N, CA, C and O atoms as a DFTB+ gen file, in Angstrom:
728 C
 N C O
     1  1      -6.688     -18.454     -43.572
     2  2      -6.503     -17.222     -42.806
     3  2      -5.812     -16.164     -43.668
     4  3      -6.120     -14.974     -43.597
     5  1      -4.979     -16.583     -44.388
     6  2      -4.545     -15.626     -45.167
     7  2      -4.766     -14.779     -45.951
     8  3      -4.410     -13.619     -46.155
     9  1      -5.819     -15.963     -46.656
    10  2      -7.157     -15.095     -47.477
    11  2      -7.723     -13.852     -47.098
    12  3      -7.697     -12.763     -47.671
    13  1      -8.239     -14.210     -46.029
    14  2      -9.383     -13.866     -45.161
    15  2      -8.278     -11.946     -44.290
    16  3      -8.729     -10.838     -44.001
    17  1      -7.029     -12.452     -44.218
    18  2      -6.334     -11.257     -43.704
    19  2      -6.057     -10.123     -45.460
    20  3      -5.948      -8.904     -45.595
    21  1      -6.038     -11.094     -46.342
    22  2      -5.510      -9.952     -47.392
    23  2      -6.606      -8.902     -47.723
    24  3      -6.298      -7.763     -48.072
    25  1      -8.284      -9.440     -47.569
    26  2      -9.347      -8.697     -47.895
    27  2      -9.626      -7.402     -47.007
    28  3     -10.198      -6.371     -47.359
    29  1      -8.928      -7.802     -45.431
    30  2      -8.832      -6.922     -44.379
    31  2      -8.028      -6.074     -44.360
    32  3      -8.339      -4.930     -44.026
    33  1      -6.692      -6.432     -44.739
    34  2      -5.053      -5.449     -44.557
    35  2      -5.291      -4.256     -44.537
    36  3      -5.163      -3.673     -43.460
    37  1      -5.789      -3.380     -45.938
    38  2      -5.823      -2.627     -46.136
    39  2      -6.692      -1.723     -45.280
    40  3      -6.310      -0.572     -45.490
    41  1      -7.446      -1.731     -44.621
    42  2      -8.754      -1.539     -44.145
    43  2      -8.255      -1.307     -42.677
    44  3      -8.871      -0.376     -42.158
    45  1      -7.521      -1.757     -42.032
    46  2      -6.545      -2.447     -41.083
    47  2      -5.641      -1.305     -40.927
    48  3      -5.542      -0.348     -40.158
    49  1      -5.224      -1.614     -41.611
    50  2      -4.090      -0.372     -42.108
    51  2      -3.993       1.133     -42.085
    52  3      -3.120       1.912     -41.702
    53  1      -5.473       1.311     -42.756
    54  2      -5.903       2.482     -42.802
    55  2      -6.406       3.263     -41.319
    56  3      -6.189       4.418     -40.954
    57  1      -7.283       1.977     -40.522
    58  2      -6.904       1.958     -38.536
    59  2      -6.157       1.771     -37.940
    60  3      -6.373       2.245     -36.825
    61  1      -5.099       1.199     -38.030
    62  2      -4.324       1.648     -37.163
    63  2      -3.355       2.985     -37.400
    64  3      -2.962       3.599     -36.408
    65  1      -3.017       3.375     -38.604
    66  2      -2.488       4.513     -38.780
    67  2      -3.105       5.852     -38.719
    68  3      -2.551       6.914     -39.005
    69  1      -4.546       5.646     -38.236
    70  2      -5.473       6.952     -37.781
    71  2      -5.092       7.274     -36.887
    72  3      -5.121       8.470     -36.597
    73  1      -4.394       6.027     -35.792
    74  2      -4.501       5.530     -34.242
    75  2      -2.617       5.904     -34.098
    76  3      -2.181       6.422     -33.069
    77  1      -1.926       5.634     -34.983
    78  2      -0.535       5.692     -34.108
    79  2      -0.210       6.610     -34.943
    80  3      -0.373       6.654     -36.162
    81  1       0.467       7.673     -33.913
    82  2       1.680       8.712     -34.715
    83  2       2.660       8.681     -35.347
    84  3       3.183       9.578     -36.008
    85  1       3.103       7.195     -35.110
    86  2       4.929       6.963     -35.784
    87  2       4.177       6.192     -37.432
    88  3       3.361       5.282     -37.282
    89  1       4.448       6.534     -38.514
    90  2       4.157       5.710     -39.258
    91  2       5.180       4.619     -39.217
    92  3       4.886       3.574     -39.797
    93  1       6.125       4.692     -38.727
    94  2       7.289       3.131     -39.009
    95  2       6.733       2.202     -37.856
    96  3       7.129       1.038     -37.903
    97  1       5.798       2.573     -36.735
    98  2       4.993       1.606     -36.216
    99  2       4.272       0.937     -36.875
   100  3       4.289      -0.293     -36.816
   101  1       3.393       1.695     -37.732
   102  2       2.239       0.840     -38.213
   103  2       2.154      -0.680     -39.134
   104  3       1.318      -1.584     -39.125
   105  1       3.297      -0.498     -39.829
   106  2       3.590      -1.731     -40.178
   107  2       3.986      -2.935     -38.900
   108  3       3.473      -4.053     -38.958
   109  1       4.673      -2.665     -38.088
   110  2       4.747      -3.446     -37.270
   111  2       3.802      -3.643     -36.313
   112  3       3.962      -4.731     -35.761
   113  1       2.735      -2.918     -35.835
   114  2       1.728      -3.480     -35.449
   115  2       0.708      -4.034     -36.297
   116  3      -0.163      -4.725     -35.768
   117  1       0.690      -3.845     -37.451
   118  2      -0.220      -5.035     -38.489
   119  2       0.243      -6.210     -38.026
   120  3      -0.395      -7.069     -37.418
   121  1       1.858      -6.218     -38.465
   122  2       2.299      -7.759     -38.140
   123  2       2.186      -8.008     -36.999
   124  3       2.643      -9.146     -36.892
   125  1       1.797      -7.606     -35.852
   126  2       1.932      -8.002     -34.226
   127  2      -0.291      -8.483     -34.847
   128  3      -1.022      -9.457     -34.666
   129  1      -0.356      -7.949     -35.124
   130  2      -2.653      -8.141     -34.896
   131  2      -2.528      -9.569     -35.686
   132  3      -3.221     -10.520     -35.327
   133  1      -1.457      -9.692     -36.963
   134  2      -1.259     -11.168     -38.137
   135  2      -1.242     -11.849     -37.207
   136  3      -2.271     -12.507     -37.049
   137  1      -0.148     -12.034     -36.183
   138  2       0.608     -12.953     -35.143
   139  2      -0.584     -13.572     -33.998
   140  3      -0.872     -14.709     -33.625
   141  1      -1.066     -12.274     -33.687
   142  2      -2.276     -12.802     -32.579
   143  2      -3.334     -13.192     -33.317
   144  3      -4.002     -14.014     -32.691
   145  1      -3.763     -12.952     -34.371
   146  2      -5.309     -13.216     -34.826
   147  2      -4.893     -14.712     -35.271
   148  3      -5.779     -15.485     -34.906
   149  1      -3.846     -15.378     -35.934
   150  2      -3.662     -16.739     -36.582
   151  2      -3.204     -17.579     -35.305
   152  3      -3.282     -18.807     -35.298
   153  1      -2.732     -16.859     -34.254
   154  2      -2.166     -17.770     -33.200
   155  2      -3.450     -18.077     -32.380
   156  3      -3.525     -19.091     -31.686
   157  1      -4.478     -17.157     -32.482
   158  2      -5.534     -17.568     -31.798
   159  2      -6.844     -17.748     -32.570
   160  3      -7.890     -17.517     -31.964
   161  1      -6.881     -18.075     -33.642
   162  2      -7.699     -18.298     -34.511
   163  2      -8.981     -19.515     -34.511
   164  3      -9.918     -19.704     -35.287
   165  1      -8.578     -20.151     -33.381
   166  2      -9.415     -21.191     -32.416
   167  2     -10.728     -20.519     -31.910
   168  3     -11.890     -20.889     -32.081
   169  1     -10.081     -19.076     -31.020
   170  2     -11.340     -18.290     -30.345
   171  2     -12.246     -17.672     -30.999
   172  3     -13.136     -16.978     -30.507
   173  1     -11.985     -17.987     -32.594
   174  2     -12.746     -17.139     -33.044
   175  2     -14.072     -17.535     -33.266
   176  3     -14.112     -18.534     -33.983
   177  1     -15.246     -17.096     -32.894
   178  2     -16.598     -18.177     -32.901
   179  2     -17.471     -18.231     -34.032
   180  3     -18.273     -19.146     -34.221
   181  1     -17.317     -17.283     -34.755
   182  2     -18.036     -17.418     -36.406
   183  2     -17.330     -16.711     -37.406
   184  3     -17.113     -15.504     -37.301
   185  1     -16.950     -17.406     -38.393
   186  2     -16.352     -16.384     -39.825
   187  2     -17.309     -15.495     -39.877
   188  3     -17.247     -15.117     -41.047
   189  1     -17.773     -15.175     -39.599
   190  2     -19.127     -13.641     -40.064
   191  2     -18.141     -12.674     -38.779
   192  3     -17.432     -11.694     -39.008
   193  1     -18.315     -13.125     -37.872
   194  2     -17.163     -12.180     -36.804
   195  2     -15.992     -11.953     -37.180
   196  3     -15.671     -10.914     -36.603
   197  1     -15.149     -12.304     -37.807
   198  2     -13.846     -12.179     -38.115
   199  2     -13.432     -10.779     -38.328
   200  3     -12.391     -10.371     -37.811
   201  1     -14.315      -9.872     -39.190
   202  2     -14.025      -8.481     -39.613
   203  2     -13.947      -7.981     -38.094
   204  3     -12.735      -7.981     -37.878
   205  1     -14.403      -7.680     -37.267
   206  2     -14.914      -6.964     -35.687
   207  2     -13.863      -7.549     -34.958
   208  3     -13.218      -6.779     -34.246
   209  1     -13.431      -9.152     -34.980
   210  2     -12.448      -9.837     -33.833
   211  2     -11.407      -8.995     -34.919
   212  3     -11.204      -7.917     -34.361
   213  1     -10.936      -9.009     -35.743
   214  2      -9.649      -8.164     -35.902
   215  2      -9.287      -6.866     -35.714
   216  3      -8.115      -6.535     -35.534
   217  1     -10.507      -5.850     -35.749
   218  2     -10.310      -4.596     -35.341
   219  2     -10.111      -4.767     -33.771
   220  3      -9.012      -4.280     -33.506
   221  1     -10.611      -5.170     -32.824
   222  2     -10.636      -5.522     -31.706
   223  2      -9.047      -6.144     -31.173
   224  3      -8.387      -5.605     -30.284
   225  1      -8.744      -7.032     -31.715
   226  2      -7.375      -7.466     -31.702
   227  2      -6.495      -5.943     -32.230
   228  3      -5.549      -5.647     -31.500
   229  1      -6.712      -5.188     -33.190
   230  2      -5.921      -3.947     -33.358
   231  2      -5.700      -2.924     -32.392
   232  3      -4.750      -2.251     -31.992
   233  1      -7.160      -3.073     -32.115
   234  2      -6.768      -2.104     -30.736
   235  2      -6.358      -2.122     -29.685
   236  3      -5.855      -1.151     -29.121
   237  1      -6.540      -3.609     -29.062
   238  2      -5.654      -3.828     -27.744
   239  2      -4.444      -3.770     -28.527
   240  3      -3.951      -2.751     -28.041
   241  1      -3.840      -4.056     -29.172
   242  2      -1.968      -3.917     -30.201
   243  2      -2.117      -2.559     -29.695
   244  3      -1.696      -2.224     -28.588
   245  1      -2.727      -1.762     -30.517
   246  2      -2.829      -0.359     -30.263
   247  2      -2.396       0.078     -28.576
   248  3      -1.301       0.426     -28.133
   249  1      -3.230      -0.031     -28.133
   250  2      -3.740       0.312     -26.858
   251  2      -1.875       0.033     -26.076
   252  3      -1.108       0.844     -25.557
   253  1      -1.731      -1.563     -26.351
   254  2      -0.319      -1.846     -25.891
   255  2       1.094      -1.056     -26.377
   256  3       2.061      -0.757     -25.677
   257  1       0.895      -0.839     -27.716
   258  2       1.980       0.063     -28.072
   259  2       2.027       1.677     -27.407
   260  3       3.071       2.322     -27.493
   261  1       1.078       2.125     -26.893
   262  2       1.450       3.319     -26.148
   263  2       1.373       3.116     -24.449
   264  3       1.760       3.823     -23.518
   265  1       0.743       1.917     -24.511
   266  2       1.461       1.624     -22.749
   267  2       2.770       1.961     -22.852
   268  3       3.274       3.013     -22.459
   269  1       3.660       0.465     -23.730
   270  2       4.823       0.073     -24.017
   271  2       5.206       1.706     -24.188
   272  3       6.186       1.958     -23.486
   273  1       4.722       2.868     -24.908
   274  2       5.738       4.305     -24.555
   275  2       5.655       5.421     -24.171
   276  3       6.091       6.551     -24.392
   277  1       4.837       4.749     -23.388
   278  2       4.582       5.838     -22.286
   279  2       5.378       5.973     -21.127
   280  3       5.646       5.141     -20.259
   281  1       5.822       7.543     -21.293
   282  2       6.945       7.919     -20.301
   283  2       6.762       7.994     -18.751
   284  3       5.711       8.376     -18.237
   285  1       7.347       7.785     -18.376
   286  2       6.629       8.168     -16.421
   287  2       8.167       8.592     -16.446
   288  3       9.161       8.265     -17.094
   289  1       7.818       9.625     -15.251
   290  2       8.807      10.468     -14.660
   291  2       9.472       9.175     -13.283
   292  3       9.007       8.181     -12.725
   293  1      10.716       9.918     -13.242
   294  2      11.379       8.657     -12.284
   295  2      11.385       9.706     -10.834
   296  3      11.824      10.816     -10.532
   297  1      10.539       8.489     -10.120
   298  2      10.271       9.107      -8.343
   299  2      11.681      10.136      -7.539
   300  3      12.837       9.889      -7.883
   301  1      11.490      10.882      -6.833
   302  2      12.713      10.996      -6.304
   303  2      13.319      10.285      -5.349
   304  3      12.562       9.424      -4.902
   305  1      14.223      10.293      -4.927
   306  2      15.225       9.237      -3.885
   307  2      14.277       9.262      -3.003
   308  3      13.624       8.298      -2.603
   309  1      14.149      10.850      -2.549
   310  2      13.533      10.497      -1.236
   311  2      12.310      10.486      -0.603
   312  3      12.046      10.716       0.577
   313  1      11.487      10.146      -1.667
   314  2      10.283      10.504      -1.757
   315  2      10.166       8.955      -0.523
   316  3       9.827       9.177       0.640
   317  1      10.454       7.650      -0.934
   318  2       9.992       6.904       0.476
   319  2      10.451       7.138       1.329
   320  3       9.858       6.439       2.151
   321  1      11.489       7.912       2.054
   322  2      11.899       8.059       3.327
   323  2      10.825       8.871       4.006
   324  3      10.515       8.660       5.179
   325  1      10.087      10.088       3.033
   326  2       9.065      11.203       3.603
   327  2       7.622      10.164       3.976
   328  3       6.821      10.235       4.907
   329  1       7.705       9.326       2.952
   330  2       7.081       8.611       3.174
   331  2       6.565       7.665       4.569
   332  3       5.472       7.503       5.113
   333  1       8.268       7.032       4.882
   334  2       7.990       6.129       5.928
   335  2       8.002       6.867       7.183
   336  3       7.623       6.284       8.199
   337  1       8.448       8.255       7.246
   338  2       8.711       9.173       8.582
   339  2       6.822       9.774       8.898
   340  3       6.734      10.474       9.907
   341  1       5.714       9.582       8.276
   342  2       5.385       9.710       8.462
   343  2       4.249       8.920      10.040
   344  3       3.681       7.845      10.230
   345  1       4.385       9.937      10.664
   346  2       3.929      10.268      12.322
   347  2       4.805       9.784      12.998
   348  3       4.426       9.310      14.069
   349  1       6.011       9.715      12.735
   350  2       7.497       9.481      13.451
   351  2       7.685      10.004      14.555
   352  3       7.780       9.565      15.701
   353  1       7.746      11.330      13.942
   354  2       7.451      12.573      15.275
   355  2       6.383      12.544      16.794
   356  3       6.547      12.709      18.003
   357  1       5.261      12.232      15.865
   358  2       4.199      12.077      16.514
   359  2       4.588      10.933      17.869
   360  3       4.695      11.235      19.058
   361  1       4.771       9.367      17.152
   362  2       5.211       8.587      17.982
   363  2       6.579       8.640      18.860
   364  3       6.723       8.065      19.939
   365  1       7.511       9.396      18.233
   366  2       8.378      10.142      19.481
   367  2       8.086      10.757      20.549
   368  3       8.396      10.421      21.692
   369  1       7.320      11.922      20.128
   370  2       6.603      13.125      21.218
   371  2       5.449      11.916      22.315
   372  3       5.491      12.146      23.523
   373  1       4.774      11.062      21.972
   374  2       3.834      10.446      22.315
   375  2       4.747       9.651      23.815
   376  3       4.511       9.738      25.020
   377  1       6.043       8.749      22.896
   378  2       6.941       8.119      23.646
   379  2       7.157       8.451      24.823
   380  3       7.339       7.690      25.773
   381  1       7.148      10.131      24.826
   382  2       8.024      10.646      26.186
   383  2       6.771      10.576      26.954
   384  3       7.156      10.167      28.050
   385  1       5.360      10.753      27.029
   386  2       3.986      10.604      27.635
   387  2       4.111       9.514      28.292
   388  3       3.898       9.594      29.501
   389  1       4.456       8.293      27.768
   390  2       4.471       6.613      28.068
   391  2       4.575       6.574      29.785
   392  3       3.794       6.175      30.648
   393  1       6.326       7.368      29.846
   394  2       7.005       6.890      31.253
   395  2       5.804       7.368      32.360
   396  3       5.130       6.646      33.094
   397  1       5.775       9.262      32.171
   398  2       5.017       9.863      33.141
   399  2       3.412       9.454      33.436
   400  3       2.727       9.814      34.393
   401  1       3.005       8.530      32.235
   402  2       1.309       8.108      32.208
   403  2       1.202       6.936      32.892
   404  3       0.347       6.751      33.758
   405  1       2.280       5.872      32.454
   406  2       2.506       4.512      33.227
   407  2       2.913       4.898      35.112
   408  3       2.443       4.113      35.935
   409  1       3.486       5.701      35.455
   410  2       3.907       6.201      36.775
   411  2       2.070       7.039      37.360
   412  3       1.744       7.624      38.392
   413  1       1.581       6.810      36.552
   414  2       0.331       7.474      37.632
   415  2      -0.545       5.958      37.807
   416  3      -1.531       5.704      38.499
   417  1       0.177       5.175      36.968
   418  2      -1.016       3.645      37.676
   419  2      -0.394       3.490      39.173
   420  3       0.439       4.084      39.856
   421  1      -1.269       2.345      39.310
   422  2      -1.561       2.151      40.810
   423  2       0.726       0.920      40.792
   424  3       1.159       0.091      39.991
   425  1       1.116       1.295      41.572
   426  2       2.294       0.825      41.784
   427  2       2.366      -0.922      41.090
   428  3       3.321      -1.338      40.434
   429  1       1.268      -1.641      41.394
   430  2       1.227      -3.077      41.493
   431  2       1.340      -3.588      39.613
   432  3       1.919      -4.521      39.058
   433  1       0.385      -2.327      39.037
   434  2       0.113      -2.817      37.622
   435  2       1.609      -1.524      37.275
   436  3       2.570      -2.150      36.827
   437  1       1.752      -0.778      37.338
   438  2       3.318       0.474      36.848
   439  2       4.516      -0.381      36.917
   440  3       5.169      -0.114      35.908
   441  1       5.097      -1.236      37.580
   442  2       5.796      -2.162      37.629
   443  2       6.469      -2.856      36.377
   444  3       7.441      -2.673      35.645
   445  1       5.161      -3.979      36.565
   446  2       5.119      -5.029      35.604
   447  2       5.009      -4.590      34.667
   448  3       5.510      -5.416      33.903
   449  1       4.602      -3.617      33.990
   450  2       3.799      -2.904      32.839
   451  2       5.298      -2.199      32.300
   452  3       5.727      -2.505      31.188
   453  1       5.898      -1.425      33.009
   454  2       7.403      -0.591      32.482
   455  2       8.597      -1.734      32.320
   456  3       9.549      -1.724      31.540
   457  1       8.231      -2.718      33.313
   458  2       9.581      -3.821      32.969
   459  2       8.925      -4.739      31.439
   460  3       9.704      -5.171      30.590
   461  1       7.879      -4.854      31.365
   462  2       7.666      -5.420      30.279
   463  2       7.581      -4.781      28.705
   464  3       7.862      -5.167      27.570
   465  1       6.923      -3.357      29.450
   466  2       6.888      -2.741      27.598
   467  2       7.810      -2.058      27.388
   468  3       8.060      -2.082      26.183
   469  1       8.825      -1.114      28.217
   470  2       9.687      -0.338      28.198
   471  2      11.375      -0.715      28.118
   472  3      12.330      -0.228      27.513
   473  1      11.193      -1.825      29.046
   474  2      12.641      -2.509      29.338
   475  2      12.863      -3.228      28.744
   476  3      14.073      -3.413      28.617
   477  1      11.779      -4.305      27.823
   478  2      11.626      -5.222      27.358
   479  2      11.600      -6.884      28.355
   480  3      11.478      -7.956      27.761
   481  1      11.682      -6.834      29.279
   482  2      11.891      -7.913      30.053
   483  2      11.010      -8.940      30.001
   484  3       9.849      -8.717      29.657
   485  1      11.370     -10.017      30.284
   486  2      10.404     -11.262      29.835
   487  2       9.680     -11.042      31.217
   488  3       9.994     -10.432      32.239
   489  1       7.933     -12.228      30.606
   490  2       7.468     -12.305      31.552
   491  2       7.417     -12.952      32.539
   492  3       6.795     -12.758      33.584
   493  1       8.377     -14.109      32.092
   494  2       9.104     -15.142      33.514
   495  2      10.178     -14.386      34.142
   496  3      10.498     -14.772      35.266
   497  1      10.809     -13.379      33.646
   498  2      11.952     -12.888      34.442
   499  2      11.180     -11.824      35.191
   500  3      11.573     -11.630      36.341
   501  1      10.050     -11.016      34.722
   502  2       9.118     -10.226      35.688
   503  2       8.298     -10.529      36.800
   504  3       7.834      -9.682      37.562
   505  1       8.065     -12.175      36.909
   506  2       7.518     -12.823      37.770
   507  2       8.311     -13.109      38.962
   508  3       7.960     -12.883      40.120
   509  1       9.851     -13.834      38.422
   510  2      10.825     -13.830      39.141
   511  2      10.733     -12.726      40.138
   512  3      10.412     -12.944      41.306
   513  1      11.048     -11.411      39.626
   514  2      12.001     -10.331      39.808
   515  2      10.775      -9.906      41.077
   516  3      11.213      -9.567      42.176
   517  1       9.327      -9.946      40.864
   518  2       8.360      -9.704      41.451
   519  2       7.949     -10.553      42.449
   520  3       6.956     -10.321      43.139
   521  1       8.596     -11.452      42.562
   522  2       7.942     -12.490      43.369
   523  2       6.793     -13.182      43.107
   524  3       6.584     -14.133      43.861
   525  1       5.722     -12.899      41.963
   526  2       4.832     -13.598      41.294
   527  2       5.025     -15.063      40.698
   528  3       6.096     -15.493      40.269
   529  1       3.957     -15.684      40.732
   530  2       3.723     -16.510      39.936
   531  2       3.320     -16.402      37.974
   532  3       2.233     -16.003      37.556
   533  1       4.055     -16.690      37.398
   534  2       4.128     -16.526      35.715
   535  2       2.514     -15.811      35.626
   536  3       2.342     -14.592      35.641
   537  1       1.543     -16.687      35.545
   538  2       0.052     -16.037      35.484
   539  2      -0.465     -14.735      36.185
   540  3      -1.326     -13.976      35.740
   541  1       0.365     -14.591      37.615
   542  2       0.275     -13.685      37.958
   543  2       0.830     -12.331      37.084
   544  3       0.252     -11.375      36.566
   545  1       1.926     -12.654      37.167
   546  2       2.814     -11.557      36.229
   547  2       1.743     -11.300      34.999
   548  3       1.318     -10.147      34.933
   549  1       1.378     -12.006      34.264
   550  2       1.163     -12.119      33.007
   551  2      -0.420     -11.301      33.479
   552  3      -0.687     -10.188      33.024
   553  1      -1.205     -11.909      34.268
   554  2      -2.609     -10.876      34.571
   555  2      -1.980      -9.296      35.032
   556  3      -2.625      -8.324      34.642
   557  1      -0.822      -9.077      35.794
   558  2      -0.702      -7.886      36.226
   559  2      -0.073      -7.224      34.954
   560  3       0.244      -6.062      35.205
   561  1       0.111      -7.470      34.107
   562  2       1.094      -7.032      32.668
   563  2      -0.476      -6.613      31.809
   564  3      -0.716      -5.497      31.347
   565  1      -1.258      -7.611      31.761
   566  2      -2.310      -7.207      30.864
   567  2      -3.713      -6.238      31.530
   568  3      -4.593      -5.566      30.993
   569  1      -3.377      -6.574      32.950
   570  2      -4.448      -5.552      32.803
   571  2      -3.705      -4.093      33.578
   572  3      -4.488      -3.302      34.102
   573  1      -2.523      -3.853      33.612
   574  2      -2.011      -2.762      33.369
   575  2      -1.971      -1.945      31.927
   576  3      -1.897      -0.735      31.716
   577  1      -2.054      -3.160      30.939
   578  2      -2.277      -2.246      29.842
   579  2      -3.610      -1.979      29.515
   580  3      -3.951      -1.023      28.818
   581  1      -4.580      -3.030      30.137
   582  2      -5.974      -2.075      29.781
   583  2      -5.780      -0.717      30.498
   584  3      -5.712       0.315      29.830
   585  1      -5.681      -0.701      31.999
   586  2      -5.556       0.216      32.701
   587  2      -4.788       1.702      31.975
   588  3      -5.317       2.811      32.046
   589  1      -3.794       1.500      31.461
   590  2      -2.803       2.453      30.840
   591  2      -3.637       2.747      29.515
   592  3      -3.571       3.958      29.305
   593  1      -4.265       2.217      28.710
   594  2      -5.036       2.174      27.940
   595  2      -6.302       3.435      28.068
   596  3      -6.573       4.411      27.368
   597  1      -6.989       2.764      29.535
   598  2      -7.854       3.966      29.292
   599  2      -7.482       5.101      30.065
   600  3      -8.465       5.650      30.562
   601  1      -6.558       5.556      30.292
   602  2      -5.682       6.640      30.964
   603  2      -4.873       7.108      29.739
   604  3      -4.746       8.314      29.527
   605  1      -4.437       6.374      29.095
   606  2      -4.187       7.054      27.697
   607  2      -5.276       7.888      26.996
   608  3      -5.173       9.113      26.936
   609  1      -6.407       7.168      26.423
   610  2      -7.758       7.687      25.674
   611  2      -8.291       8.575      26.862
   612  3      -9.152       9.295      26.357
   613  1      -8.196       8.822      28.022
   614  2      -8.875       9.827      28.616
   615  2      -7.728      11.417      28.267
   616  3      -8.113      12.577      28.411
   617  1      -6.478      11.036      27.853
   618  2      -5.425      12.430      28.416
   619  2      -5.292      12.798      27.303
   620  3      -5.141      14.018      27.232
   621  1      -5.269      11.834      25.567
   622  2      -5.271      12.479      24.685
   623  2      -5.998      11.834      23.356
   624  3      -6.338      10.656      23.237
   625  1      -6.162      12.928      22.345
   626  2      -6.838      12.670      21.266
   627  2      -5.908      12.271      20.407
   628  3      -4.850      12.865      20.200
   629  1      -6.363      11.003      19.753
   630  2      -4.877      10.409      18.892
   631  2      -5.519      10.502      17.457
   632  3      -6.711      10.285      17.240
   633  1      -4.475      10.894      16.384
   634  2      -4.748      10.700      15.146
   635  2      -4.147       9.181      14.663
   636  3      -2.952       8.892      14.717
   637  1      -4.885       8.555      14.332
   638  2      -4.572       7.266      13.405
   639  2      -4.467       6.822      11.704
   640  3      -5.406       7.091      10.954
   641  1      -3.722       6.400      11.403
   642  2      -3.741       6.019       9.788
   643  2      -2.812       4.419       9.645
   644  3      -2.546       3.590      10.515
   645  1      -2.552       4.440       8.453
   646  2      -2.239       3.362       7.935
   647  2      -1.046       2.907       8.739
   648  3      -0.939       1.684       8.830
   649  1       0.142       3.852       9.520
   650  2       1.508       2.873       9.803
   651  2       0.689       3.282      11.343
   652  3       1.505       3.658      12.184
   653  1      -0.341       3.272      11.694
   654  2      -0.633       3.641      13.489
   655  2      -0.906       4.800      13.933
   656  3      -1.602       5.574      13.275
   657  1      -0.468       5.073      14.973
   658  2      -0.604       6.557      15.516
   659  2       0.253       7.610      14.371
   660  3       1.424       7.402      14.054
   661  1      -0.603       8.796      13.817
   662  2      -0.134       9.664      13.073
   663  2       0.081      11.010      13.899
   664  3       1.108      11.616      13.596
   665  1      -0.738      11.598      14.922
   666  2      -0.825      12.296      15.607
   667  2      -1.312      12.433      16.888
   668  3      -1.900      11.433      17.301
   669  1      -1.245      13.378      17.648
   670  2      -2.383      13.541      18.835
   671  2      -2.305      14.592      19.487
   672  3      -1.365      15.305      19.134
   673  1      -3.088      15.084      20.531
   674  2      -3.344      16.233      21.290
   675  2      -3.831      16.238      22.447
   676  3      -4.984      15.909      22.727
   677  1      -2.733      16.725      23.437
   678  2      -3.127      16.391      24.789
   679  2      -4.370      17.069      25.161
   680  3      -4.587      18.172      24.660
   681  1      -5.232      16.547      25.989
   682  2      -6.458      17.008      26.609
   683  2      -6.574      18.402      27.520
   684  3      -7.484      19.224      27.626
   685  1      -5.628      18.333      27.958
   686  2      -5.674      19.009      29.241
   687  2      -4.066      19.723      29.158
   688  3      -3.414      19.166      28.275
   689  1      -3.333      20.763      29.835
   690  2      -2.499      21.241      30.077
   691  2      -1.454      20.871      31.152
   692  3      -0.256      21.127      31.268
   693  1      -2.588      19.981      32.104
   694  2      -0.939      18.755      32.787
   695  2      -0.715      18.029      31.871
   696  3       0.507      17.940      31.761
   697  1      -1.397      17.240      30.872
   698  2      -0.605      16.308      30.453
   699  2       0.082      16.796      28.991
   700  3       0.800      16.019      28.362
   701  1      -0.204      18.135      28.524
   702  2       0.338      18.953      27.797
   703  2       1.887      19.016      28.153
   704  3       2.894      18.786      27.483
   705  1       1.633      19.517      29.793
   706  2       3.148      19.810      30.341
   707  2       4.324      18.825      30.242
   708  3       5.530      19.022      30.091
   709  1       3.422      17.436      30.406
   710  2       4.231      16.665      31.003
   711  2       4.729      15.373      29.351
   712  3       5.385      14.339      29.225
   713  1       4.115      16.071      28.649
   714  2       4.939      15.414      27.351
   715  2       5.440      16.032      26.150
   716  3       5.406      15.738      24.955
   717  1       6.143      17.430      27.153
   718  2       6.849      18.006      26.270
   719  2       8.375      17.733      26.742
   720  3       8.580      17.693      27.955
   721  1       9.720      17.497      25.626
   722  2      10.433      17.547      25.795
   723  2      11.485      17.800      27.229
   724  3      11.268      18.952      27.604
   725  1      12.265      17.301      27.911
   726  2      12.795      17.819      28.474
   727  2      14.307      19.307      28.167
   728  3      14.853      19.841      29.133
């Protein structure tokens, strides 16, 4: 191998220093292409290839030495907070819609539906509290939320993305009214 690198060096040499700006690199990436071409000198599949597998080996060196210094600018602090607030708002403003949209279902499914998504209450303690049976509770919980569901998609147009609801726009001017701020 050694042989075979002294007939190249020069030649070598003369590429990679076309390729890097620092000349006090270039010596040290010769010796980084020495290191990989003899450490892997197994892969190499014909001495007739050898000239081509070493330029090739130079240039990924190459290629790595200006990864290795290449500058990137450092993010600002708060660049993920803008980040994670995004449709924050949205799902706030949306929030206050919840109470007054759930209060137009039919009493039986508005119930179960506000003690469970709003209050957080379990669904054995909603069954309790209701006089239901667990399954009961649990059918009046789910299909209050289909119900609330499509009473939602009828009152407004929602924008969606990656963390969920990003935006939306009430349909109509009651339900405009009724999810604005108090």
């Amino acid at each position: 191998m050694i042989s075979e690198w002294q007939n190249h060096k020069t030649q070598l040499r003369g590429y990679v220093s076309q390729r890097i700006d620092d000349d006090s690199a270039v010596d040290d990436i010769l010796q980084e292409v020495y290191i990989k071409a003899s450490g892997n000198l197994h892969q190499l599949k014909s001495r007739g290839s050898l000239k081509s597998w070493l330029y090739r080996i130079a240039h990924n060196t190459i290629m790595d030495f200006y990864r290795e210094r290449q500058q990137f600018e450092s993010l600002p602090d708060d660049l993920m907070a803008e980040e994670l607030d995004t449709g924050k708002e949205a799902r706030e403003e949306l929030a206050q819609c919840l109470g007054p949209l759930i209060d137009e279902l039919p009493e039986k499914y508005a119930k179960p539906l506000r003690l469970a998504e709003l209050e957080g209450v379990s669904q054995q303690r909603i069954a309790e509290q209701l006089g239901l049976s667990l399954s009961g509770a649990k059918s009046r919980i789910q299909r209050g939320r289909v119900k609330f569901r499509q009473q939602m998609m009828a009152c407004c147009d929602f924008e969606v993305g990656q963390g969920g609801i990003t935006g939306y726009t009430p349909k109509d001017a009651n339900h405009r009214k009724k999810c604005k701020s108090p």
